[in-house]
Amino acid sequence: MAIWSKGDDSTDALVHAFTVGDDWLYDRHLAPYDLLGCIAHAQMLGATGIIPTADAQALVAQLRILKEEFDAGQWTVEATDEDVHSRIEALLIERLGEPGKRLHTGRSRNDQVLTASRLWLKDHLCTVADHITSLAQVMLEQAQKHEFVPLPGYTHLQRGMPASLGMFFGAHATALLDNVVLLEGAWRLADRCPLGSGASYGVGLPLDRDACAQALGFAEGGAIALSDANSRGKVETAALDACGAVLNDLSRFAADVIFFVSAEAGFLRLGKGLTTGSSIMPQKRNPDIFELLRGRAARFLGLRSGLYAMTLGLHSGYSRDLQDTKPLLIDGVTLTEQALAVVHRSVPDMHPVPDRIEAALTPDLYATDEAYRLVREQGMSFREAYIQVGRNLDAVTVPKDHAALLRERSHAGSTGCLGLQRLLTQAHTIAYDWQHRRQQMHSRWQALLKSAE
Ligand code: ARG
């Protein structure tokens, strides 16, 4: 029987299947977080005297058992359940009787799902931050290792100027770290506790919203109830915007790698474990993961635009459309975590191929340097030098020592002054900050889960 049933109103099977959709599967991700929200709510109901203390204690004790059992795989959400919230309440009533019926005092599944999704998201934003910083670190290690290994620098995918592997890896690491700014925005939006916003308009009971917020590790209690309700979709959007920026960067990294490992360029070689073969051409070693990174970034766009459309023009207060923001958020964030993890696995196994790089360092790459030489040594104006070199391109030669030339470019951000150590320190600082906030949050959760004795 549904949580909302009055006894004579069971839903048609087809309607049940359609309205639940795949929500039960996604609710399996939310279950541990919903249990935390339930414990915080039960404790608050007891502390404020809204329900008897003994009932609150019985509820908390049973919810802790449910959490252990869920972790041990002893129960889960099934297609026959309307959602995780109904499932948990049914289990409580089955086991506790009357006290089980008191947990839903002063709350709605609408503020429950908001809370569980926020907790899930905050946990996963920490995971994304962790992946970003570890990937940036391995990229920076590669940058340091090959800091002065030359590489043709391309614009328009035409050879332009000498660059370096240090610059290549360092630039991609920087792009990734920049995304933490967006992640921070998503975190701050998610860091407000929606419990107590009820169905969308608050409830007629003196709830202690700040106590719930504090117990769950949120920075602040809820805002105007309706604004909490209306923020479903908005917080998810901020999270997917941050993830989208990450995937966009990874897709560009992937495009570079695909080109660099191609037979045409061949500047990098991928370790054997990173490539896949062809069922027909025995010689092939394909960079599938990098092609799929582009594919996944494109697929992600579908999720992201679906989410945007989901809340566009939606009237205030809960509407069931909002249920469908859940798979978009969970799939989008999960896809981002997987993409970051696979690139993290691949970066240390990328190896420069010196012969191919050497062969690609053709004289034309040094035309600009030759113009600068004329500026420096002969006091020529740059425009004059540009014309002179452009008319005598055949006279431009390749320097003997590529690494020396890369080192000579000493202004900030150039090949000789990439600031890799500073970037590594930045990555460590960001990693520490996010690990710290996760620890703080988890210690609150542990306090909710540990039994009184
Ligand atoms: N599964 C639902 C969701 O994700 C839970 C809230 C249901 N609320 C309702 N009024 N039917 O949105």
PDB file of N, CA and C in Angstrom, residues 411-446:
ATOM      1  N   HIS A 411      59.782  34.521 -19.494  1.00  0.00           N
ATOM      2  CA  HIS A 411      58.723  35.328 -18.864  1.00  0.00           C
ATOM      3  C   HIS A 411      57.647  34.406 -18.291  1.00  0.00           C
ATOM      4  N   ALA A 412      56.905  34.939 -17.321  1.00  0.00           N
ATOM      5  CA  ALA A 412      55.930  34.122 -16.601  1.00  0.00           C
ATOM      6  C   ALA A 412      54.968  33.425 -17.555  1.00  0.00           C
ATOM      7  N   GLY A 413      54.822  32.133 -17.391  1.00  0.00           N
ATOM      8  CA  GLY A 413      53.867  31.372 -18.212  1.00  0.00           C
ATOM      9  C   GLY A 413      54.482  30.817 -19.482  1.00  0.00           C
ATOM     10  N   SER A 414      55.731  31.189 -19.746  1.00  0.00           N
ATOM     11  CA  SER A 414      56.378  30.647 -20.941  1.00  0.00           C
ATOM     12  C   SER A 414      57.116  29.349 -20.589  1.00  0.00           C
ATOM     13  N   THR A 415      57.665  28.686 -21.620  1.00  0.00           N
ATOM     14  CA  THR A 415      58.219  27.344 -21.393  1.00  0.00           C
ATOM     15  C   THR A 415      59.305  27.288 -20.317  1.00  0.00           C
ATOM     16  N   GLY A 416      60.022  28.405 -20.130  1.00  0.00           N
ATOM     17  CA  GLY A 416      61.097  28.413 -19.137  1.00  0.00           C
ATOM     18  C   GLY A 416      60.618  28.851 -17.761  1.00  0.00           C
ATOM     19  N   CYS A 417      59.356  29.195 -17.643  1.00  0.00           N
ATOM     20  CA  CYS A 417      58.856  29.716 -16.353  1.00  0.00           C
ATOM     21  C   CYS A 417      57.378  29.342 -16.187  1.00  0.00           C
ATOM     22  N   LEU A 418      57.139  28.045 -16.118  1.00  0.00           N
ATOM     23  CA  LEU A 418      55.745  27.571 -16.093  1.00  0.00           C
ATOM     24  C   LEU A 418      55.115  27.660 -14.703  1.00  0.00           C
ATOM     25  N   GLY A 419      55.921  27.777 -13.693  1.00  0.00           N
ATOM     26  CA  GLY A 419      55.372  27.847 -12.320  1.00  0.00           C
ATOM     27  C   GLY A 419      54.761  26.520 -11.895  1.00  0.00           C
ATOM     28  N   LEU A 420      55.403  25.421 -12.293  1.00  0.00           N
ATOM     29  CA  LEU A 420      54.816  24.101 -11.997  1.00  0.00           C
ATOM     30  C   LEU A 420      54.765  23.820 -10.495  1.00  0.00           C
ATOM     31  N   GLN A 421      55.802  24.270  -9.781  1.00  0.00           N
ATOM     32  CA  GLN A 421      55.818  24.006  -8.345  1.00  0.00           C
ATOM     33  C   GLN A 421      54.658  24.725  -7.648  1.00  0.00           C
ATOM     34  N   ARG A 422      54.410  25.955  -8.085  1.00  0.00           N
ATOM     35  CA  ARG A 422      53.304  26.732  -7.503  1.00  0.00           C
ATOM     36  C   ARG A 422      51.968  26.024  -7.783  1.00  0.00           C
ATOM     37  N   LEU A 423      51.843  25.487  -8.992  1.00  0.00           N
ATOM     38  CA  LEU A 423      50.601  24.778  -9.347  1.00  0.00           C
ATOM     39  C   LEU A 423      50.423  23.516  -8.502  1.00  0.00           C
ATOM     40  N   LEU A 424      51.559  22.823  -8.269  1.00  0.00           N
ATOM     41  CA  LEU A 424      51.479  21.622  -7.429  1.00  0.00           C
ATOM     42  C   LEU A 424      51.039  21.983  -6.016  1.00  0.00           C
ATOM     43  N   THR A 425      51.575  23.081  -5.505  1.00  0.00           N
ATOM     44  CA  THR A 425      51.183  23.529  -4.162  1.00  0.00           C
ATOM     45  C   THR A 425      49.694  23.871  -4.156  1.00  0.00           C
ATOM     46  N   GLN A 426      49.244  24.541  -5.216  1.00  0.00           N
ATOM     47  CA  GLN A 426      47.820  24.898  -5.307  1.00  0.00           C
ATOM     48  C   GLN A 426      46.955  23.633  -5.308  1.00  0.00           C
ATOM     49  N   ALA A 427      47.373  22.625  -6.076  1.00  0.00           N
ATOM     50  CA  ALA A 427      46.608  21.370  -6.130  1.00  0.00           C
ATOM     51  C   ALA A 427      46.546  20.727  -4.745  1.00  0.00           C
ATOM     52  N   HIS A 428      47.672  20.732  -4.039  1.00  0.00           N
ATOM     53  CA  HIS A 428      47.690  20.144  -2.689  1.00  0.00           C
ATOM     54  C   HIS A 428      46.774  20.912  -1.744  1.00  0.00           C
ATOM     55  N   THR A 429      46.809  22.234  -1.838  1.00  0.00           N
ATOM     56  CA  THR A 429      45.982  23.056  -0.944  1.00  0.00           C
ATOM     57  C   THR A 429      44.504  22.786  -1.193  1.00  0.00           C
ATOM     58  N   ILE A 430      44.118  22.725  -2.466  1.00  0.00           N
ATOM     59  CA  ILE A 430      42.713  22.467  -2.804  1.00  0.00           C
ATOM     60  C   ILE A 430      42.319  21.074  -2.314  1.00  0.00           C
ATOM     61  N   ALA A 431      43.205  20.098  -2.545  1.00  0.00           N
ATOM     62  CA  ALA A 431      42.906  18.728  -2.123  1.00  0.00           C
ATOM     63  C   ALA A 431      42.685  18.688  -0.616  1.00  0.00           C
ATOM     64  N   TYR A 432      43.557  19.364   0.112  1.00  0.00           N
ATOM     65  CA  TYR A 432      43.460  19.358   1.569  1.00  0.00           C
ATOM     66  C   TYR A 432      42.145  19.997   2.012  1.00  0.00           C
ATOM     67  N   ASP A 433      41.815  21.126   1.393  1.00  0.00           N
ATOM     68  CA  ASP A 433      40.582  21.844   1.761  1.00  0.00           C
ATOM     69  C   ASP A 433      39.354  20.957   1.589  1.00  0.00           C
ATOM     70  N   TRP A 434      39.256  20.251   0.460  1.00  0.00           N
ATOM     71  CA  TRP A 434      38.072  19.411   0.209  1.00  0.00           C
ATOM     72  C   TRP A 434      38.079  18.153   1.069  1.00  0.00           C
ATOM     73  N   GLN A 435      39.282  17.619   1.340  1.00  0.00           N
ATOM     74  CA  GLN A 435      39.341  16.452   2.243  1.00  0.00           C
ATOM     75  C   GLN A 435      38.876  16.858   3.637  1.00  0.00           C
ATOM     76  N   HIS A 436      39.282  18.059   4.021  1.00  0.00           N
ATOM     77  CA  HIS A 436      38.920  18.558   5.346  1.00  0.00           C
ATOM     78  C   HIS A 436      37.408  18.738   5.449  1.00  0.00           C
ATOM     79  N   ARG A 437      36.800  19.347   4.431  1.00  0.00           N
ATOM     80  CA  ARG A 437      35.348  19.564   4.545  1.00  0.00           C
ATOM     81  C   ARG A 437      34.599  18.235   4.512  1.00  0.00           C
ATOM     82  N   ARG A 438      35.146  17.259   3.754  1.00  0.00           N
ATOM     83  CA  ARG A 438      34.492  15.944   3.766  1.00  0.00           C
ATOM     84  C   ARG A 438      34.595  15.286   5.134  1.00  0.00           C
ATOM     85  N   GLN A 439      35.795  15.408   5.740  1.00  0.00           N
ATOM     86  CA  GLN A 439      35.970  14.822   7.085  1.00  0.00           C
ATOM     87  C   GLN A 439      35.000  15.436   8.091  1.00  0.00           C
ATOM     88  N   GLN A 440      34.875  16.762   8.041  1.00  0.00           N
ATOM     89  CA  GLN A 440      33.962  17.456   8.958  1.00  0.00           C
ATOM     90  C   GLN A 440      32.543  16.931   8.806  1.00  0.00           C
ATOM     91  N   MET A 441      32.127  16.815   7.526  1.00  0.00           N
ATOM     92  CA  MET A 441      30.767  16.368   7.218  1.00  0.00           C
ATOM     93  C   MET A 441      30.577  14.918   7.671  1.00  0.00           C
ATOM     94  N   HIS A 442      31.556  14.078   7.368  1.00  0.00           N
ATOM     95  CA  HIS A 442      31.440  12.663   7.735  1.00  0.00           C
ATOM     96  C   HIS A 442      31.455  12.474   9.249  1.00  0.00           C
ATOM     97  N   SER A 443      32.165  13.352   9.954  1.00  0.00           N
ATOM     98  CA  SER A 443      32.180  13.146  11.403  1.00  0.00           C
ATOM     99  C   SER A 443      30.801  13.480  11.985  1.00  0.00           C
ATOM    100  N   ARG A 444      30.111  14.450  11.387  1.00  0.00           N
ATOM    101  CA  ARG A 444      28.720  14.710  11.821  1.00  0.00           C
ATOM    102  C   ARG A 444      27.851  13.476  11.525  1.00  0.00           C
ATOM    103  N   TRP A 445      28.051  12.903  10.367  1.00  0.00           N
ATOM    104  CA  TRP A 445      27.240  11.742   9.969  1.00  0.00           C
ATOM    105  C   TRP A 445      27.522  10.553  10.883  1.00  0.00           C
ATOM    106  N   GLN A 446      28.805  10.401  11.230  1.00  0.00           N
ATOM    107  CA  GLN A 446      29.173   9.299  12.136  1.00  0.00           C
ATOM    108  C   GLN A 446      28.476   9.474  13.482  1.00  0.00           C
TER     109      GLN A 446
END
